[in-house]
Amino acid sequence: MDYTISITNRCNLRCTYCYERHLNTEYGCITPDIRDRIADFINAQGDADIVYLFGGEPLLYKDTVRFYCEHLRDARQIVITTNGTLLDEDFIRWCMERKNVIINMSHDGKTCTERGVDPALLDANLRILLKYQPETLTQLVYTEQTLPFLYDNIMYLKNLGVKKVSAVMDSFLKAEDIDRFGDEMRKQWKKIGDIPDLFVYELAAKIKNIREQKRSLCEICKKKIFINWDGNFYPCVQFQNIPEYRCGNIFSGYAFEEARKAHPDYSVMADRCSGCEIAKYCRNSCACRKMATTGTVRDISEAACMEEQVQILTALEIISRDNGGKVQ
């Protein structure tokens, strides 16, 4: 089981595309009692694979991050997701001494106007992180305004020494001209697919799905659990503080079966995907993604649908190129 622990939904940045700002939920952070109970609960289950320490910005509470790194006994891997502004060399070194701790850092590239942060600060902290963790996954978000610079921003990160990158579209994006938006997205991802010696998470995931001819089914708390800072369980981050999607808490335990019965449409493909030839490679049955882009588990936004089409087409081209012109 993968666990995501939301240490806080507070943050020291104000990114225009931040999901927390769109959720309109109460802001808070884990108390010492809740912190301990979450650790005890996960340890008692004995099934932790990856534990994500998440926010908001989790490094606002470094002592809590350190606590989980030291007290989650059986987790195969602990992943800290940070905006990078609060990283320092002592903390990075401390994490790297604990063999199973990984830091993922956000950096949007050459210009970070959507985040309100000086790229020079992120550059400096990223270079320190790469010194200790050369395989750092660097995560960027692109908006309709920054899409034309997506390739340039990824190359900017590559030139800083980044070997692994994830590029995610603003979940709440509604394109003014979907055809023009799709053409620009196709242009950018085609160039990204041709970058040598760079792992791009989205394309790697698509290539794997196509080659294995299978799609992972999104089911309530089958493979992952989101633990909110107040101790309540939810299927994923986009469902936090929505009472009807609560799946238990650290005091009373799991209530997974009740949640599954209450939401039989959680795992269905988006309505717009009916009859689509590439739906089997698509991630638009992901309930968290559906909820983020449309506020419902029944549909996916037009922009998110376009992103999937473009990434799948790019992945198919890469497979064909690698196989001498054949997809299979």
XYZ file of C-alpha atoms in Angstrom:
328
model
C 0.000 0.000 0.000
C 1.172 3.532 -0.779
C 0.391 6.198 1.807
C 0.363 9.952 1.276
C 0.620 11.948 4.495
C -0.462 15.563 4.155
C 1.710 17.205 6.788
C 0.047 20.531 6.045
C -1.909 22.236 3.293
C -0.202 25.542 4.089
C 2.534 26.832 1.807
C 5.045 29.681 1.618
C 4.321 30.174 -2.114
C 1.143 31.194 -3.927
C 1.259 29.312 -7.218
C -1.587 30.344 -9.512
C -2.319 26.721 -10.393
C -2.178 25.271 -6.859
C -4.822 22.600 -6.243
C -5.081 23.553 -2.551
C -6.256 27.048 -3.462
C -9.003 25.542 -5.625
C -10.173 23.083 -2.978
C -11.411 25.853 -0.677
C -10.701 23.797 2.437
C -9.623 24.657 5.954
C -5.886 25.243 6.383
C -3.980 23.438 9.088
C -1.127 21.098 9.949
C -0.525 17.852 11.800
C -0.451 18.134 15.594
C 2.078 16.084 17.602
C -0.677 13.685 18.715
C -2.009 13.133 15.171
C 1.567 12.795 13.891
C 2.287 9.971 16.327
C -1.029 8.212 15.715
C -0.482 8.218 11.942
C 2.967 6.661 12.358
C 1.604 4.050 14.767
C -1.281 3.260 12.405
C 0.919 2.762 9.331
C 3.453 0.719 11.283
C 0.670 -1.489 12.641
C -0.586 -2.259 9.115
C 2.835 -3.582 8.098
C 2.090 -3.027 4.402
C 3.729 0.318 3.596
C 5.498 0.415 0.247
C 5.967 4.096 -0.645
C 5.073 6.842 1.840
C 4.770 10.331 0.369
C 5.277 13.289 2.706
C 3.173 15.949 1.101
C 1.648 19.405 1.401
C 1.165 22.307 0.905
C 4.839 22.616 1.669
C 5.919 19.856 4.088
C 9.294 21.484 4.850
C 7.488 24.228 6.741
C 7.529 21.504 9.408
C 10.934 19.865 9.002
C 10.795 18.288 12.453
C 7.656 16.391 11.431
C 9.304 15.282 8.192
C 12.325 14.054 10.155
C 10.022 12.232 12.574
C 8.385 10.220 9.808
C 11.710 9.457 8.151
C 12.898 7.976 11.448
C 9.712 6.280 12.705
C 8.079 4.670 9.665
C 9.888 1.401 10.159
C 8.803 -0.756 7.237
C 8.339 1.723 4.395
C 10.372 0.687 1.379
C 10.670 4.294 0.326
C 9.811 7.706 1.766
C 9.334 10.474 -0.804
C 9.356 14.125 0.226
C 7.679 16.448 -2.291
C 8.855 20.041 -1.847
C 8.714 23.352 -3.694
C 12.463 23.589 -3.076
C 12.593 26.994 -1.397
C 13.293 25.639 2.100
C 15.908 23.045 1.177
C 19.358 23.381 2.686
C 22.466 21.248 2.454
C 22.336 19.958 6.039
C 18.767 18.700 5.608
C 19.515 17.143 2.214
C 22.571 15.375 3.621
C 20.512 14.119 6.589
C 17.905 12.662 4.220
C 20.489 10.997 1.989
C 22.030 9.260 5.001
C 18.726 7.385 5.348
C 18.991 5.164 2.277
C 15.217 4.946 1.666
C 14.475 8.712 1.645
C 14.028 10.519 -1.680
C 13.362 14.204 -2.335
C 11.276 15.308 -5.325
C 11.550 19.016 -6.094
C 9.316 21.399 -8.039
C 10.869 23.853 -10.503
C 9.038 25.334 -13.491
C 12.196 26.236 -15.388
C 13.536 29.475 -16.761
C 10.653 31.646 -15.563
C 8.646 30.968 -12.429
C 6.190 33.869 -12.565
C 3.256 31.497 -11.949
C 4.871 30.562 -8.626
C 6.093 33.963 -7.460
C 9.612 32.735 -6.692
C 13.073 33.695 -7.938
C 14.376 30.925 -10.236
C 17.908 31.666 -8.999
C 16.962 30.407 -5.522
C 15.503 27.215 -6.968
C 18.525 26.775 -9.257
C 20.904 27.001 -6.302
C 18.940 24.547 -4.154
C 18.440 22.154 -7.051
C 22.176 22.060 -7.730
C 22.816 21.139 -4.082
C 20.145 18.439 -4.220
C 21.572 16.999 -7.445
C 24.997 16.831 -5.838
C 23.658 14.391 -3.249
C 20.816 12.863 -5.292
C 21.744 12.880 -9.016
C 18.530 11.079 -10.014
C 16.221 13.729 -8.511
C 12.792 13.833 -10.148
C 12.187 17.504 -10.905
C 8.520 18.367 -11.325
C 7.157 21.288 -13.323
C 3.654 22.526 -14.024
C 2.733 24.266 -17.266
C -0.207 26.565 -17.920
C -1.750 27.789 -21.152
C 0.554 30.822 -20.940
C 3.739 28.821 -20.337
C 2.963 25.932 -22.706
C 4.845 27.555 -25.644
C 7.989 27.461 -23.460
C 7.586 23.915 -22.123
C 10.404 22.409 -24.185
C 12.701 25.352 -23.360
C 11.938 25.029 -19.642
C 12.650 21.301 -19.668
C 15.922 21.923 -21.492
C 16.732 24.584 -18.897
C 16.374 21.951 -16.165
C 18.387 19.423 -18.169
C 21.195 21.957 -18.506
C 21.186 22.326 -14.715
C 21.970 18.600 -14.533
C 18.455 17.162 -14.198
C 18.136 13.585 -15.499
C 14.505 12.949 -14.598
C 11.595 15.316 -15.127
C 7.824 15.295 -14.769
C 5.752 17.858 -16.695
C 2.136 18.235 -15.563
C -0.520 20.505 -16.985
C -2.408 22.906 -14.729
C -5.374 20.749 -13.693
C -7.812 23.642 -13.844
C -6.804 24.827 -17.313
C -9.593 25.739 -19.721
C -8.102 26.579 -23.110
C -9.439 29.637 -24.890
C -8.936 27.943 -28.273
C -8.702 24.171 -27.828
C -7.501 23.520 -31.394
C -4.684 26.039 -31.181
C -3.885 24.774 -27.690
C -3.705 21.188 -28.991
C -1.440 22.179 -31.882
C 0.965 23.915 -29.495
C 0.906 20.992 -27.083
C 1.648 18.562 -29.914
C 4.567 20.728 -31.051
C 6.054 20.927 -27.550
C 5.685 17.231 -26.646
C 7.060 16.103 -29.996
C 10.261 18.068 -29.253
C 10.335 16.763 -25.685
C 10.111 13.197 -26.973
C 13.282 13.772 -28.983
C 15.405 14.962 -26.036
C 18.255 12.455 -25.562
C 19.342 11.097 -22.179
C 16.349 12.431 -20.259
C 13.707 10.426 -18.386
C 10.301 12.068 -18.832
C 7.888 10.447 -16.398
C 4.702 10.983 -18.416
C 6.135 9.506 -21.617
C 7.804 6.622 -19.772
C 4.486 5.726 -18.124
C 2.642 5.836 -21.459
C 5.278 3.693 -23.184
C 5.045 1.114 -20.396
C 1.234 0.966 -20.637
C 1.304 0.584 -24.420
C 3.952 -2.136 -24.379
C 2.239 -4.101 -21.620
C -1.216 -3.574 -23.186
C -2.857 -2.925 -19.849
C -4.279 -0.025 -17.916
C -4.169 0.296 -14.158
C -7.661 0.505 -12.663
C -8.274 3.357 -10.230
C -10.126 1.972 -7.201
C -10.916 3.510 -3.837
C -8.047 2.804 -1.436
C -6.990 -0.416 -3.175
C -3.392 0.689 -3.743
C -3.085 4.070 -2.050
C -4.498 6.107 0.815
C -4.382 9.858 1.391
C -4.108 10.715 5.099
C -5.110 14.295 5.796
C -3.358 16.415 8.420
C -6.429 15.976 10.663
C -6.124 12.171 10.582
C -8.979 11.459 8.150
C -8.531 9.035 5.237
C -9.456 9.879 1.634
C -8.822 8.077 -1.675
C -6.609 10.866 -3.039
C -5.623 14.506 -2.591
C -8.501 15.980 -4.620
C -11.043 14.403 -2.251
C -9.682 15.800 0.992
C -12.354 17.294 3.253
C -15.222 16.064 1.049
C -17.239 14.178 3.722
C -18.895 11.697 1.353
C -15.461 10.465 0.207
C -14.030 9.983 3.680
C -12.728 6.415 4.053
C -12.147 6.251 7.799
C -9.597 7.809 10.122
C -6.736 6.939 12.448
C -9.107 6.629 15.409
C -11.782 4.286 14.025
C -9.786 2.626 11.222
C -10.730 1.895 7.615
C -14.151 2.348 6.045
C -13.160 1.370 2.511
C -16.041 -0.943 1.633
C -18.634 1.651 2.616
C -16.924 4.236 0.383
C -16.742 1.815 -2.557
C -20.432 0.999 -2.306
C -21.294 4.691 -2.086
C -19.280 5.559 -5.220
C -19.616 2.796 -7.837
C -18.754 5.287 -10.609
C -15.376 6.153 -9.062
C -13.361 4.012 -11.490
C -15.304 4.510 -14.717
C -13.772 6.059 -17.804
C -14.762 9.675 -18.308
C -17.967 10.153 -20.286
C -16.116 11.781 -23.165
C -13.878 8.678 -23.534
C -16.684 6.425 -24.801
C -15.629 4.852 -28.109
C -12.133 6.347 -28.028
C -9.588 4.073 -29.725
C -6.745 4.983 -27.349
C -8.769 4.875 -24.112
C -7.006 1.665 -23.080
C -3.747 3.608 -22.762
C -5.352 6.591 -21.072
C -5.238 7.655 -17.415
C -8.548 9.507 -17.590
C -10.269 6.883 -15.465
C -8.173 8.315 -12.606
C -10.802 9.650 -10.211
C -8.424 12.223 -8.741
C -7.714 13.618 -12.212
C -11.410 13.663 -13.125
C -12.312 15.435 -9.894
C -9.478 17.956 -10.324
C -10.412 18.931 -13.853
C -14.226 18.870 -13.726
C -15.326 18.547 -10.080
C -16.937 15.161 -10.807
C -15.780 11.559 -11.221
C -17.889 11.192 -14.373
C -15.940 13.391 -16.766
C -12.537 14.834 -17.669
C -11.783 18.314 -19.004
C -11.257 18.942 -22.697
C -7.702 20.159 -22.038
C -6.819 17.047 -20.002
C -8.241 14.853 -22.763
C -6.084 16.697 -25.289
C -2.994 16.206 -23.113
C -3.595 12.467 -22.957
C -4.030 12.220 -26.726
C -0.825 14.147 -27.386
C 1.268 12.177 -24.880
C -0.027 8.821 -26.138
C 0.683 9.797 -29.746
C 4.189 10.919 -28.757
C 4.780 7.649 -26.904
C 3.586 5.628 -29.916
C 6.027 7.529 -32.129
C 8.897 6.822 -29.743
C 8.042 3.097 -29.689
C 7.796 3.043 -33.482
C 11.140 4.820 -33.826
C 12.808 2.426 -31.388
C 11.299 -0.608 -33.182
C 12.289 0.437 -36.669
C 8.890 1.754 -37.647
C 6.654 -0.749 -35.822
C 4.576 -0.053 -32.718
C 4.622 -3.701 -31.569
